[in-house]
Coordinates of C-alpha atoms in Angstrom, one line a residue:
M1 CA 59.9 182.3 108.0
S2 CA 57.9 184.8 105.9
L3 CA 55.1 183.9 103.5
E4 CA 57.2 185.2 100.6
D5 CA 60.2 183.0 101.5
Y6 CA 57.9 179.9 101.8
T7 CA 56.1 180.5 98.5
R8 CA 59.3 181.4 96.7
Y9 CA 61.0 178.0 97.3
P10 CA 58.5 175.6 98.8
E11 CA 60.4 172.5 97.8
T12 CA 63.4 173.5 99.9
F13 CA 61.3 173.8 103.1
S14 CA 59.1 170.7 102.9
P15 CA 60.5 167.2 102.2
S16 CA 57.1 165.9 101.2
L17 CA 56.7 168.7 98.6
V18 CA 60.1 167.8 97.2
D19 CA 59.1 164.2 96.9
V20 CA 55.8 165.0 95.2
Y21 CA 57.5 167.5 92.9
K22 CA 60.1 164.9 91.8
E23 CA 57.4 162.3 91.2
L24 CA 55.3 164.7 89.1
T25 CA 58.3 165.8 87.0
K26 CA 59.5 162.3 86.3
V27 CA 58.9 160.9 82.8
P28 CA 56.6 157.9 83.2
S29 CA 57.6 154.5 81.7
E30 CA 55.6 153.2 78.7
M31 CA 52.9 150.7 79.6
S32 CA 51.5 148.4 77.0
V33 CA 47.9 147.5 76.5
A34 CA 46.4 144.0 76.2
L35 CA 45.3 142.7 72.8
T36 CA 41.5 142.5 72.4
G37 CA 39.7 139.9 70.3
S38 CA 38.2 142.5 67.9
F39 CA 41.6 144.0 67.1
D40 CA 43.2 140.5 66.7
M41 CA 40.7 139.7 64.0
E42 CA 41.4 142.9 62.1
Q43 CA 45.2 142.6 62.6
N44 CA 45.3 139.3 60.7
S45 CA 44.3 141.1 57.6
L46 CA 47.3 143.4 57.6
D47 CA 50.4 143.0 55.5
P48 CA 53.1 141.0 57.4
V49 CA 55.9 143.2 56.1
A50 CA 54.9 146.4 58.0
S51 CA 57.4 147.9 60.4
A52 CA 57.2 148.1 64.2
A53 CA 57.0 151.8 63.8
S54 CA 53.3 151.5 62.9
I55 CA 50.3 149.2 63.3
S56 CA 51.7 145.9 62.1
H57 CA 50.6 142.3 61.5
F58 CA 52.4 141.0 64.6
W59 CA 51.3 142.3 68.0
G60 CA 54.6 141.5 69.7
E61 CA 56.6 143.7 67.3
M62 CA 54.6 146.8 67.9
T63 CA 55.8 149.5 70.3
P64 CA 53.5 150.3 73.3
Y65 CA 52.6 153.6 71.6
W66 CA 51.3 151.8 68.5
K67 CA 49.5 149.2 70.5
W68 CA 47.5 152.0 72.3
V69 CA 46.8 153.7 69.0
A70 CA 45.6 150.5 67.4
E71 CA 43.3 149.6 70.3
L72 CA 41.8 153.0 70.5
Y73 CA 41.2 153.7 66.9
H74 CA 40.8 150.3 65.1
E75 CA 37.0 150.3 65.2
G76 CA 36.8 153.7 63.6
M77 CA 39.3 152.7 60.9
V78 CA 37.4 149.5 60.1
R79 CA 34.2 151.5 59.9
T80 CA 35.7 154.2 57.7
Y81 CA 38.1 152.3 55.5
G82 CA 36.9 148.7 55.8
G83 CA 40.1 147.6 57.5
L84 CA 43.2 148.7 59.3
A85 CA 45.1 149.3 56.0
A86 CA 43.7 152.7 55.3
V87 CA 46.1 153.1 52.3
N88 CA 46.9 150.6 49.7
R89 CA 50.6 151.0 48.8
E90 CA 50.1 149.9 45.2
F91 CA 48.2 153.1 44.4
I92 CA 50.6 155.6 46.1
P93 CA 53.2 157.3 43.9
L94 CA 56.7 156.1 44.7
G95 CA 57.9 159.6 45.8
V96 CA 55.1 159.8 48.4
V97 CA 56.0 156.4 49.8
K98 CA 59.7 157.5 50.1
T99 CA 58.7 160.7 51.8
L100 CA 56.5 158.9 54.3
Q101 CA 59.2 156.3 55.1
E102 CA 61.8 159.0 55.7
G103 CA 59.4 161.0 57.9
K104 CA 60.2 164.3 56.2
F105 CA 56.8 165.8 56.5
R106 CA 54.8 167.7 59.1
W107 CA 51.0 167.5 59.5
Q108 CA 49.3 170.9 59.1
G109 CA 46.2 171.6 61.2

């Protein structure tokens, strides 16, 4: 076998390369993160009506993605905004709230 043939289709010549290739191209399953005491204290101050598609009042209702986001960034949010509720819904115009709920926006930057 020539070097060109081997480098052209390496997964067809080596079963171990095929296994590694399949493992690396597989989409991993979501893993949750454990609740910490510092986040638990801040979470109690949240509005209990928030959806599971964000950081909510109830840890069990949050998706693994939002659990990771909450644990990673809650200290900075508390330092910057004084709590996890960075925005008070009472002060947002109704049109902005509807747009945010519908997800019809794209962040620029």
